[in-house]
C-alpha cells in the first residue's frame, strides 16, 4: 500500500500538478493580512531609521550633555583662607589641610563587618551611628568633615568600596581663648561666624577653583578632563592687636572676675596716637578650636555688644562741656551742701557731705550733686550734642560685627531730674568700647579719631570736640582721681603718672533696676599722663563680694593691666614715685 501511494505521488507530480497546489498546504488566511504585516514591518524600519537619523544627526548636543551628566563631574578646588596675624606678625588664625570623608551608602554596606567597625573607630563614632548614617536612600552622604590627614590616610588604607575623601581646610587658632573675641571662628564650610573672621569674610576666603573629571560608578576618578579655573587664596589680614598686651588684658581680667566673684568682665586697650585697638578681652571666654560645649555666655563679646549705665565715668564729659563753653573753671566753687540735693520730688545724694568744693574736686571726689548743678546750668541740647559727638547713642563704625549703639534719649524729652542724673551716667547706656574711645578726646588734646581693628600705616584725621586747653584741664582733674585723696588710689601704677575715672552703676534688667541690687563697676584710665599712650577701660559685671565699687574692683584691675602693658611696650616711666599709697579709707565713689 505504501509503495503504491509513493508511486501515485510521483505519478501526480509527473503529470504536471504543482507542489504548492497540494490541498494539505493550502493557506486558509486572506492575502491582504500578509500585506498589512509587511507594511507594518516596513513602517517600523522607516521609523527606526528616522529616529536614528534624529539622534545622530540633530540632537547630538543634547545626548552628549546627558551622557556627560552621568560620567563627568566638576570638582571644586578649595582656596586657602588667608592667615590672620597680630600687628607683629604673630599668627592668630591659619588653615590646615584636612579631608571630608563621604560615602556611597549602598556600596559601603557591602563591606565586611570588621571593616565597618574599623571605620567607625577612625571616625570616632559608634558603629550604630555609622550604620545609621549609611542607612540612607541618598547616593552620597558625608560621614565626617574636617578629618585630620593622618586619620584620612588610615581610612583610605581600609580600601572600602564607596568610601572617598574630599580635600578641605580646617581653621586653627594658636592663642585659643585669649584671642577668640577678637579673631572669631569659622564653620565647617570655612565661613566666618564671629568677630574679624566674619567682618573680613570676603577678603579672607578668596575664590575657589574647579576642574572637570570623569568618574566611574564607584566615584573613582578615571580621567582628568582639565581645569576650568584655578583657585585664588584669600588675603592675609594684619590686625591692630598686640598679642602680648592681649594676653595681659585677658589674664588680669580673668583674675579679677574670679577674685570678686563676678558674673563677667571686659577690657579694652586703645593706642591713643592711632586709634588702633591693641587688646580686647572678655571673660568668660571659650576655645575656638573646640566649641563642642560653647555657651551663649562664653560667646558674648561684652566689649562690643553689652551696654550698661556708665555711672561716674560720664562726669568728665559734663564738666568738660562746662569748661569748654566758659561756664566754669577748674577753681569755680560749687556748693554740694550736706550731701543731699532735691529736684522736684527726687533727691540726689553723694556718698558723704563735701560742702563747698571746686570743680576739680567735684571730679576728684566724684560728687553727683556737684556734677548735677553744673549740668543744670547748661542747655540740655548742648549736653546731648556733646554725648553724640563722642559717639554715645551712635552706631559704631569700627568694622566689627555686633557693635551696638547704646542709648541717649532725645534732649527735648529731658526733665531737669533726668538731665541731672544723665550728667553722672544714669539714664544713658553705652558699650565699653564707646566709653574708651570717648576718653581719647581727653588724651588727644580735644580731638577724637576713628578706631581700627586693623594695623594702620598712618594715623587718621581727628575731629575736634573740645579745646586743647580744656583737654589738659581735664587730664589734670583725672589725675587727682587716682591720688590718695581721690576715689581710685588703687589705680596708681608705680613709676607712671595715671589719670582716670571710676564708675559704679546699678544694673538694669528688663528696663528696670535689678532688685536686689546688682552692680556694674568700671574704670577708664589714661597712661602715662605726661605723654599719653594708652586708654584702658575695664568693666566688671555683677561683682558679688563686699567690694563692688569701681574704685575697689575695676581700678586695681586697670592698674595691673596698665603696669604690665607699659613694660611690655617699653614705655619709659614718667614719675619718680615707686611706692603706691592706698589709704584705708579709700572707698566708694558717687554712683
Coordinates of C-alpha atoms in Angstrom, one line a residue:
X1 CA 0.0 0.0 0.0
X2 CA 2.8 2.4 0.9
X3 CA 4.7 1.7 -2.2
X4 CA 1.6 2.2 -4.2
X5 CA 1.0 5.6 -2.5
X6 CA 4.5 6.8 -3.2
X7 CA 4.3 5.7 -6.7
X8 CA 1.0 7.6 -7.0
X9 CA 2.5 10.9 -5.8
X10 CA 5.3 10.7 -8.3
X11 CA 2.8 10.0 -11.0
X12 CA 0.8 13.1 -9.9
X13 CA 4.0 15.2 -10.0
X14 CA 5.0 13.8 -13.3
X15 CA 1.6 14.8 -14.6
X16 CA 2.4 18.4 -14.0
X17 CA 0.5 19.2 -10.7
X18 CA 2.4 21.9 -8.7
X19 CA 3.6 21.0 -5.2
X20 CA 2.1 24.3 -3.8
X21 CA -1.3 23.2 -5.1
X22 CA -1.4 20.3 -2.7
X23 CA -4.6 20.6 -0.7
X24 CA -2.6 19.9 2.5
X25 CA -0.6 23.1 2.1
X26 CA -3.4 25.4 1.1
X27 CA -3.4 28.7 3.1
X28 CA -6.7 29.5 4.8
X29 CA -5.9 33.2 5.6
X30 CA -6.7 36.0 3.3
X31 CA -3.8 37.5 1.3
X32 CA -4.4 41.2 2.5
X33 CA -3.3 40.3 6.1
X34 CA 0.1 39.3 5.0
X35 CA 0.4 42.5 3.1
X36 CA -0.6 44.5 6.2
X37 CA 2.1 42.8 8.2
X38 CA 4.6 43.5 5.6
X39 CA 3.6 47.2 5.6
X40 CA 3.8 47.4 9.4
X41 CA 7.3 45.9 9.4
X42 CA 8.3 48.3 6.6
X43 CA 6.9 51.3 8.5
X44 CA 8.7 50.2 11.7
X45 CA 12.0 50.1 9.9
X46 CA 11.3 53.6 8.5
X47 CA 10.6 54.9 12.0
X48 CA 13.7 53.4 13.4
X49 CA 15.8 54.8 10.6
X50 CA 14.2 58.2 11.2
X51 CA 14.8 58.0 14.9
X52 CA 18.5 57.0 14.3
X53 CA 18.8 60.0 11.9
X54 CA 17.3 62.3 14.5
X55 CA 19.5 61.1 17.4
X56 CA 22.8 61.0 15.4
X57 CA 22.3 64.0 13.2
X58 CA 20.1 66.5 15.0
X59 CA 20.1 66.0 18.8
X60 CA 23.7 65.0 19.4
X61 CA 24.4 68.0 21.6
X62 CA 21.6 67.1 24.0
X63 CA 22.7 63.4 24.2
X64 CA 26.3 64.3 24.8
X65 CA 25.2 66.6 27.6
X66 CA 23.1 63.8 29.2
X67 CA 26.0 61.4 28.8
X68 CA 28.3 63.9 30.4
X69 CA 26.0 64.3 33.4
X70 CA 26.3 60.6 34.0
X71 CA 30.1 60.3 34.0
X72 CA 31.6 63.8 34.1
X73 CA 31.9 65.7 37.4
X74 CA 33.1 69.2 38.2
X75 CA 35.3 69.1 41.3
X76 CA 35.7 72.2 43.5
X77 CA 39.3 73.2 44.2
X78 CA 39.2 74.9 47.6
X79 CA 41.1 78.1 48.1
X80 CA 43.2 78.5 51.2
X81 CA 41.7 81.1 53.6
X82 CA 44.1 84.0 54.4
X83 CA 46.0 84.0 57.6
X84 CA 45.2 86.4 60.4
X85 CA 48.2 87.8 62.3
X86 CA 48.7 90.4 65.1
X87 CA 50.5 93.6 64.4
X88 CA 53.9 92.0 64.9
X89 CA 53.3 89.0 62.6
X90 CA 52.2 86.5 65.3
X91 CA 49.8 84.0 63.7
X92 CA 46.3 84.2 65.2
X93 CA 44.5 82.0 62.7
X94 CA 45.6 79.7 59.9
X95 CA 44.2 77.0 57.7
X96 CA 45.3 73.4 57.8
X97 CA 44.5 70.8 55.1
X98 CA 42.1 68.2 56.2
X99 CA 39.7 65.7 54.5
X100 CA 35.9 65.3 54.4
X101 CA 35.0 61.6 54.4
X102 CA 32.0 60.8 52.2
X103 CA 30.3 57.6 51.2
X104 CA 28.0 55.8 48.6
X105 CA 25.9 54.0 51.2
X106 CA 24.8 51.1 49.1
X107 CA 28.4 50.2 48.3
X108 CA 29.8 50.7 51.8
X109 CA 27.2 48.4 53.4
X110 CA 28.5 45.5 51.3
X111 CA 31.9 45.8 53.1
X112 CA 32.8 43.2 55.7
X113 CA 31.6 44.0 59.3
X114 CA 35.2 44.2 60.5
X115 CA 36.0 47.0 58.1
X116 CA 32.8 48.8 59.2
X117 CA 33.9 48.6 62.8
X118 CA 37.4 49.8 62.0
X119 CA 35.9 52.8 60.0
X120 CA 33.7 53.7 63.0
X121 CA 36.7 53.8 65.3
X122 CA 38.7 56.0 62.9
X123 CA 35.7 58.4 62.6
X124 CA 35.4 58.5 66.4
X125 CA 31.8 57.4 66.3
X126 CA 29.9 54.3 67.4
X127 CA 29.2 51.6 64.8
X128 CA 25.5 52.1 65.4
X129 CA 25.8 55.8 64.5
X130 CA 27.8 55.0 61.4
X131 CA 25.3 52.4 60.2
X132 CA 22.5 54.9 60.8
X133 CA 24.2 57.4 58.5
X134 CA 24.8 54.7 55.9
X135 CA 21.1 53.6 56.1
X136 CA 20.1 56.3 53.6
X137 CA 18.4 56.3 50.2
X138 CA 20.8 59.0 49.0
X139 CA 23.7 58.2 46.7
X140 CA 26.0 60.5 48.6
X141 CA 26.4 61.2 52.4
X142 CA 29.1 62.9 54.4
X143 CA 30.3 60.7 57.2
X144 CA 32.6 63.3 58.9
X145 CA 34.0 66.7 58.0
X146 CA 37.4 68.1 58.8
X147 CA 39.2 64.8 59.5
X148 CA 42.9 65.0 60.2
X149 CA 45.1 64.0 57.3
X150 CA 46.7 61.0 59.1
X151 CA 43.3 59.7 60.0
X152 CA 42.1 60.1 56.4
X153 CA 45.1 58.1 55.2
X154 CA 44.3 55.3 57.6
X155 CA 40.7 55.3 56.3
X156 CA 41.9 55.1 52.7
X157 CA 44.1 52.1 53.6
X158 CA 40.9 50.2 54.7
X159 CA 40.1 50.1 51.0
X160 CA 36.3 50.1 51.4
X161 CA 34.4 50.4 48.2
X162 CA 32.2 53.5 48.3
X163 CA 34.4 55.5 50.7
X164 CA 36.2 58.5 49.4
X165 CA 37.6 61.8 50.7
X166 CA 37.4 65.4 49.6
X167 CA 40.1 68.0 50.4
X168 CA 39.1 70.9 52.6
X169 CA 40.6 73.2 55.2
X170 CA 40.2 73.5 59.0
X171 CA 40.9 76.7 60.8
X172 CA 43.4 76.6 63.7
X173 CA 43.7 79.3 66.4
X174 CA 47.0 79.1 68.2
X175 CA 46.1 81.5 71.0
X176 CA 42.8 79.9 71.8
X177 CA 40.5 81.6 74.4
X178 CA 42.8 84.5 74.9
X179 CA 42.3 86.0 71.4
X180 CA 39.0 84.5 70.4
X181 CA 36.7 87.5 70.9
X182 CA 39.0 89.5 68.5
X183 CA 39.6 86.8 65.9
X184 CA 36.3 84.8 66.0
X185 CA 36.0 81.5 64.2
X186 CA 34.7 79.8 61.0
X187 CA 32.2 76.9 60.5
X188 CA 32.9 73.7 58.6
X189 CA 32.1 75.4 55.3
X190 CA 35.0 77.9 56.1
X191 CA 32.6 80.8 56.5
X192 CA 33.4 83.3 59.3
X193 CA 30.9 83.3 62.1
X194 CA 32.2 85.8 64.7
X195 CA 34.4 88.8 65.1
X196 CA 37.1 89.5 62.4
X197 CA 36.6 86.1 60.7
X198 CA 33.1 87.3 60.0
X199 CA 33.8 91.0 59.3
X200 CA 36.6 90.2 56.8
X201 CA 35.0 87.1 55.2
X202 CA 35.1 88.4 51.6
X203 CA 38.8 89.2 51.6
X204 CA 39.9 86.2 53.7
X205 CA 38.0 83.5 51.9
X206 CA 39.5 84.0 48.4
X207 CA 37.8 82.3 45.4
X208 CA 37.5 78.5 44.8
X209 CA 38.7 76.9 41.6
X210 CA 37.3 73.9 39.7
X211 CA 38.3 71.1 37.3
X212 CA 36.3 68.6 35.3
X213 CA 37.0 64.8 35.6
X214 CA 35.4 61.5 34.5
X215 CA 34.4 59.2 37.3
X216 CA 33.3 55.6 37.3
X217 CA 30.2 54.2 39.1
X218 CA 32.1 54.0 42.4
X219 CA 33.1 57.6 42.3
X220 CA 36.8 57.0 41.4
X221 CA 38.4 59.4 39.0
X222 CA 39.4 57.6 35.8
X223 CA 40.4 60.6 33.7
X224 CA 41.2 64.3 34.3
X225 CA 39.5 66.4 31.6
X226 CA 41.1 69.7 32.6
X227 CA 40.9 72.8 34.8
X228 CA 38.1 75.3 34.4
X229 CA 39.8 77.9 36.6
X230 CA 42.4 77.9 39.2
X231 CA 41.7 78.8 42.9
X232 CA 42.9 82.1 44.3
X233 CA 43.8 82.1 48.0
X234 CA 42.4 84.6 50.4
X235 CA 44.3 87.7 51.5
X236 CA 46.1 87.7 54.8
X237 CA 44.8 90.0 57.5
X238 CA 47.0 92.0 59.9
X239 CA 45.2 93.1 63.0
X240 CA 45.9 96.0 65.2
X241 CA 46.1 93.9 68.4
X242 CA 49.3 93.1 70.1
X243 CA 49.5 89.5 71.4
X244 CA 51.5 90.5 74.5
X245 CA 49.0 93.1 75.6
X246 CA 46.1 90.9 74.7
X247 CA 47.4 88.2 76.9
X248 CA 48.0 90.6 79.8
X249 CA 44.4 92.0 79.4
X250 CA 42.9 88.6 79.4
X251 CA 44.8 87.2 82.3
X252 CA 44.2 90.3 84.5
X253 CA 40.5 90.3 83.6
X254 CA 40.1 86.6 84.4
X255 CA 41.8 87.1 87.7
X256 CA 39.5 90.0 88.7
X257 CA 36.3 88.2 87.7
X258 CA 37.3 85.2 89.8
X259 CA 38.6 87.3 92.8
X260 CA 35.4 89.4 93.0
X261 CA 33.1 86.5 92.2
X262 CA 31.6 88.4 89.3
X263 CA 29.4 87.2 86.5
X264 CA 31.7 88.5 83.8
X265 CA 34.2 91.2 82.8
X266 CA 35.6 93.1 79.8
X267 CA 38.6 95.2 79.0
X268 CA 39.9 97.1 76.0
X269 CA 43.2 98.9 75.3
X270 CA 43.5 101.6 72.7
X271 CA 46.5 103.3 71.2
X272 CA 45.9 107.0 71.6
X273 CA 48.1 108.0 68.7
X274 CA 46.4 105.9 66.0
X275 CA 43.1 104.7 67.4
X276 CA 44.2 101.1 67.0
X277 CA 42.7 98.5 69.3
X278 CA 45.7 96.9 71.0
X279 CA 43.6 94.4 73.1
X280 CA 40.0 93.4 73.5
X281 CA 39.3 90.8 76.2
X282 CA 36.2 89.2 77.6
X283 CA 35.7 86.6 80.4
X284 CA 34.2 84.1 80.4
X285 CA 35.7 83.0 77.1
X286 CA 36.0 79.8 75.0
X287 CA 38.4 77.8 72.9
X288 CA 37.6 78.3 69.2
X289 CA 39.5 75.1 68.4
X290 CA 36.9 73.1 70.5
X291 CA 33.4 74.5 70.5
X292 CA 31.5 71.4 71.5
X293 CA 30.5 72.9 74.8
X294 CA 30.2 76.6 73.7
X295 CA 27.5 78.6 75.6
X296 CA 26.0 82.0 75.0
X297 CA 27.7 83.5 78.0
X298 CA 31.1 82.5 76.6
X299 CA 30.3 83.7 73.1
X300 CA 29.2 87.2 74.1
X301 CA 31.6 89.9 73.2
X302 CA 30.8 92.2 76.0
X303 CA 33.2 94.9 75.0
X304 CA 31.2 95.4 71.8
X305 CA 27.7 94.1 72.4
X306 CA 26.8 94.8 76.1
X307 CA 25.5 98.2 77.1
X308 CA 25.4 99.5 80.7
X309 CA 24.9 102.7 82.6
X310 CA 28.5 104.1 82.8
X311 CA 27.9 105.8 86.1
X312 CA 30.5 108.4 87.2
X313 CA 32.8 107.7 84.3
X314 CA 30.5 110.1 82.4
X315 CA 31.0 113.0 84.7
X316 CA 34.2 114.2 82.9
X317 CA 32.1 114.9 79.7
X318 CA 29.6 117.1 81.6
X319 CA 32.4 119.0 83.3
X320 CA 34.4 119.3 80.0
X321 CA 31.5 120.9 78.3
X322 CA 31.1 123.5 81.0
X323 CA 34.8 124.2 80.9
X324 CA 34.9 124.5 77.1
X325 CA 31.9 126.9 77.0
X326 CA 33.4 129.1 79.7
X327 CA 30.7 128.5 82.2
X328 CA 33.1 127.3 84.9
X329 CA 36.8 127.0 85.5
X330 CA 38.6 124.2 87.5
X331 CA 38.6 126.5 90.5
X332 CA 34.9 127.6 90.4
X333 CA 33.2 126.8 93.7
X334 CA 30.2 124.5 93.8
X335 CA 28.0 124.2 96.9
X336 CA 27.2 120.5 97.3
X337 CA 25.6 121.1 100.7
X338 CA 25.1 118.3 103.2
X339 CA 25.2 115.5 100.6
X340 CA 21.6 115.7 99.5
X341 CA 20.1 117.7 96.7
X342 CA 16.3 117.6 95.8
X343 CA 15.0 118.3 92.4
X344 CA 11.2 118.3 92.3
X345 CA 10.3 115.1 94.2
X346 CA 13.6 113.3 93.7
X347 CA 16.7 113.5 95.8
X348 CA 20.3 113.1 94.6
X349 CA 22.9 112.1 97.1
X350 CA 26.6 111.9 97.5
X351 CA 28.4 109.2 99.5
X352 CA 29.3 111.9 102.0
X353 CA 28.9 115.6 102.6
X354 CA 31.5 117.7 100.7
X355 CA 30.2 121.2 101.3
X356 CA 31.6 123.9 99.0
X357 CA 34.2 122.4 96.7
X358 CA 35.9 123.4 93.4
X359 CA 35.0 121.9 90.0
X360 CA 38.3 120.0 90.1
X361 CA 37.2 118.5 93.5
X362 CA 33.8 117.5 92.0
X363 CA 35.7 115.2 89.7
X364 CA 38.2 114.1 92.4
X365 CA 35.5 113.2 94.9
X366 CA 33.0 112.1 92.3
X367 CA 30.2 114.3 93.5
X368 CA 26.8 113.6 92.0
X369 CA 25.5 116.9 93.4
X370 CA 28.3 119.0 92.0
X371 CA 28.0 117.4 88.6
X372 CA 24.2 117.8 88.6
X373 CA 24.4 121.5 89.5
X374 CA 27.0 122.1 86.7
X375 CA 24.7 120.3 84.2
X376 CA 21.6 122.2 85.2
X377 CA 23.4 125.4 84.3
X378 CA 23.7 124.3 80.6
X379 CA 21.0 123.8 77.9
X380 CA 20.1 120.1 77.6
X381 CA 20.7 120.3 73.8
X382 CA 24.4 121.2 74.4
X383 CA 24.8 118.1 76.6
X384 CA 23.1 115.9 74.1
X385 CA 25.3 117.2 71.3
X386 CA 28.4 116.5 73.4
X387 CA 27.3 112.9 74.1
X388 CA 26.6 112.3 70.4
X389 CA 29.8 113.9 69.1
X390 CA 31.9 111.5 71.2
X391 CA 29.8 108.6 69.9
X392 CA 27.3 107.8 72.6
X393 CA 24.0 106.6 71.1
X394 CA 25.5 106.3 67.7
X395 CA 26.0 103.1 65.7
X396 CA 29.8 102.4 65.8
X397 CA 31.7 102.3 62.6
X398 CA 34.6 100.1 63.8
X399 CA 34.2 97.5 61.0
X400 CA 33.4 94.9 63.7
X401 CA 30.2 92.9 63.7
X402 CA 27.7 93.2 66.6
X403 CA 28.8 96.6 67.9
X404 CA 25.8 98.3 69.5
X405 CA 24.8 102.0 69.5
X406 CA 23.7 102.3 73.1
X407 CA 21.0 104.8 74.1
X408 CA 20.8 108.6 74.6
X409 CA 17.3 109.9 74.7
X410 CA 16.4 113.0 72.6
X411 CA 17.1 116.1 74.7
X412 CA 13.6 117.6 74.1
X413 CA 12.2 114.9 76.4
X414 CA 14.6 115.5 79.3
X415 CA 13.2 116.7 82.6
X416 CA 15.5 118.5 85.0
X417 CA 15.9 115.4 87.1
X418 CA 16.8 113.4 84.0
X419 CA 19.3 116.0 82.8
X420 CA 20.9 115.8 86.3
X421 CA 21.1 112.0 86.5
X422 CA 22.4 111.7 83.0
X423 CA 25.2 114.1 83.8
X424 CA 26.7 111.5 86.1
X425 CA 25.9 108.5 84.0
X426 CA 22.5 107.2 84.9
X427 CA 19.7 107.0 82.4
X428 CA 22.1 106.6 79.5
X429 CA 23.7 103.4 78.2
X430 CA 27.0 102.8 76.4
X431 CA 29.3 100.0 75.4
X432 CA 32.8 99.7 76.9
X433 CA 34.5 100.4 73.6
X434 CA 32.3 103.5 73.1
X435 CA 33.4 104.7 76.5
X436 CA 37.1 104.0 75.9
X437 CA 37.0 105.8 72.5
X438 CA 35.3 108.9 74.1
X439 CA 38.1 109.2 76.6
X440 CA 40.7 109.5 73.9
X441 CA 39.3 113.0 73.5
X442 CA 41.0 114.0 76.8
X443 CA 44.2 112.2 76.0
X444 CA 44.5 113.7 72.4
X445 CA 44.1 117.4 73.2
X446 CA 40.4 117.5 72.5
X447 CA 40.0 115.7 69.2
X448 CA 38.7 112.2 68.6
X449 CA 39.7 109.7 65.9
X450 CA 38.1 106.5 64.4
X451 CA 39.1 103.2 65.9
X452 CA 40.6 100.5 63.9
X453 CA 41.0 96.7 64.3
X454 CA 43.5 96.5 61.5
X455 CA 47.1 97.7 61.7
X456 CA 47.4 101.2 60.2
X457 CA 50.4 102.7 58.4
X458 CA 49.4 106.3 59.4
X459 CA 47.2 107.9 62.0
X460 CA 43.7 109.0 60.8
X461 CA 42.5 112.6 60.9
X462 CA 40.8 113.6 64.1
X463 CA 37.6 115.7 64.7
X464 CA 38.0 118.4 67.3
X465 CA 35.4 118.2 70.0
X466 CA 36.8 120.4 72.8
X467 CA 39.7 122.9 73.0
X468 CA 43.2 121.6 73.7
X469 CA 43.3 123.7 76.9
X470 CA 40.0 122.0 78.1
X471 CA 41.5 118.6 77.5
X472 CA 44.6 119.5 79.5
X473 CA 42.5 120.8 82.4
X474 CA 40.5 117.5 82.3
X475 CA 43.7 115.4 82.4
X476 CA 44.8 117.4 85.5
X477 CA 41.5 116.6 87.2
X478 CA 41.5 112.9 86.2
X479 CA 45.0 112.6 87.7
X480 CA 43.5 113.8 91.0
X481 CA 41.1 110.9 91.0
X482 CA 43.9 108.3 91.4
X483 CA 45.7 110.3 94.1
X484 CA 45.4 109.1 97.8
X485 CA 42.6 111.6 98.3
X486 CA 40.6 110.5 95.2
X487 CA 38.2 107.7 94.6
X488 CA 40.6 105.4 92.8
X489 CA 44.0 105.3 94.6
X490 CA 44.2 101.6 93.7
X491 CA 44.5 102.7 90.0
X492 CA 48.0 104.0 90.7
X493 CA 50.9 102.5 88.7
X494 CA 54.4 102.6 90.2
X495 CA 56.7 104.8 88.1
X496 CA 54.0 106.3 86.0
X497 CA 51.5 109.1 86.2
X498 CA 48.0 107.9 85.8
X499 CA 44.6 109.6 85.3
X500 CA 41.1 108.2 85.1
X501 CA 37.6 108.0 86.4
X502 CA 35.7 105.4 88.4
X503 CA 32.1 104.4 87.8
X504 CA 29.6 102.3 89.6
X505 CA 26.0 101.9 88.4
X506 CA 23.0 99.8 89.3
X507 CA 22.4 97.1 86.8
X508 CA 19.4 97.4 84.5
X509 CA 17.4 94.3 83.8
X510 CA 14.2 94.2 81.6
X511 CA 14.1 98.0 81.7
X512 CA 14.3 98.3 85.5
X513 CA 17.0 98.5 88.1
X514 CA 17.6 95.0 89.3
X515 CA 16.4 94.1 92.8
X516 CA 18.1 93.1 94.9
X517 CA 20.8 95.5 93.8
X518 CA 23.3 94.3 91.2
X519 CA 26.2 96.5 90.1
X520 CA 28.4 97.2 87.2
X521 CA 31.8 98.6 88.2
X522 CA 34.0 100.3 85.6
X523 CA 37.2 102.4 85.3
X524 CA 38.6 104.2 82.3
X525 CA 42.2 105.4 82.6
X526 CA 44.9 107.2 80.6
X527 CA 48.7 106.4 80.9
X528 CA 51.2 107.9 81.1
X529 CA 49.8 111.3 81.7
X530 CA 52.9 113.2 80.7
X531 CA 52.7 111.8 77.1
X532 CA 49.5 109.7 76.9
X533 CA 49.9 106.4 75.1
X534 CA 47.0 104.2 76.2
X535 CA 43.4 104.5 77.1
X536 CA 42.4 101.4 79.1
X537 CA 38.8 100.6 80.0
X538 CA 37.7 97.9 82.4
X539 CA 34.2 96.7 83.3
X540 CA 33.3 94.1 85.9
X541 CA 29.7 92.8 85.7
X542 CA 28.0 91.9 89.0
X543 CA 30.8 91.7 91.5
X544 CA 29.3 89.9 94.5
X545 CA 32.0 90.4 97.2
X546 CA 31.7 93.2 99.7
X547 CA 33.9 95.3 97.4
X548 CA 31.8 96.2 94.4
X549 CA 32.6 99.8 93.6
X550 CA 34.6 100.8 90.5
X551 CA 37.5 102.1 92.7
X552 CA 37.7 98.8 94.5
X553 CA 37.1 96.4 91.7
X554 CA 37.9 97.9 88.2
X555 CA 40.6 100.3 89.3
X556 CA 43.1 97.7 90.6
X557 CA 42.4 95.6 87.5
X558 CA 43.3 98.6 85.4
X559 CA 46.5 99.2 87.4
X560 CA 47.7 95.7 86.9
X561 CA 46.9 95.7 83.2
X562 CA 48.5 99.1 82.7
X563 CA 51.7 98.3 84.6
X564 CA 52.3 95.2 82.5
X565 CA 51.3 96.8 79.2
X566 CA 53.6 99.8 79.7
X567 CA 56.6 97.5 80.5
X568 CA 55.7 95.2 77.5
X569 CA 55.8 98.2 75.1
X570 CA 58.9 99.7 76.7
X571 CA 57.2 102.9 77.6
X572 CA 59.6 105.0 79.7
X573 CA 58.5 105.9 83.3
X574 CA 57.3 109.5 83.8
X575 CA 57.2 109.5 87.6
X576 CA 59.7 109.1 90.4
X577 CA 57.1 107.7 92.7
X578 CA 57.6 104.0 93.1
X579 CA 55.7 103.4 96.3
X580 CA 51.9 103.2 95.9
X581 CA 49.9 104.7 98.8
X582 CA 46.4 103.4 99.2
X583 CA 44.6 104.9 102.3
X584 CA 42.5 102.5 104.3
X585 CA 39.6 105.0 104.0
X586 CA 39.6 104.8 100.2
X587 CA 36.1 103.6 99.4
X588 CA 33.0 104.3 97.3
X589 CA 32.6 107.0 94.7
X590 CA 29.4 108.6 93.7
X591 CA 27.1 106.3 91.8

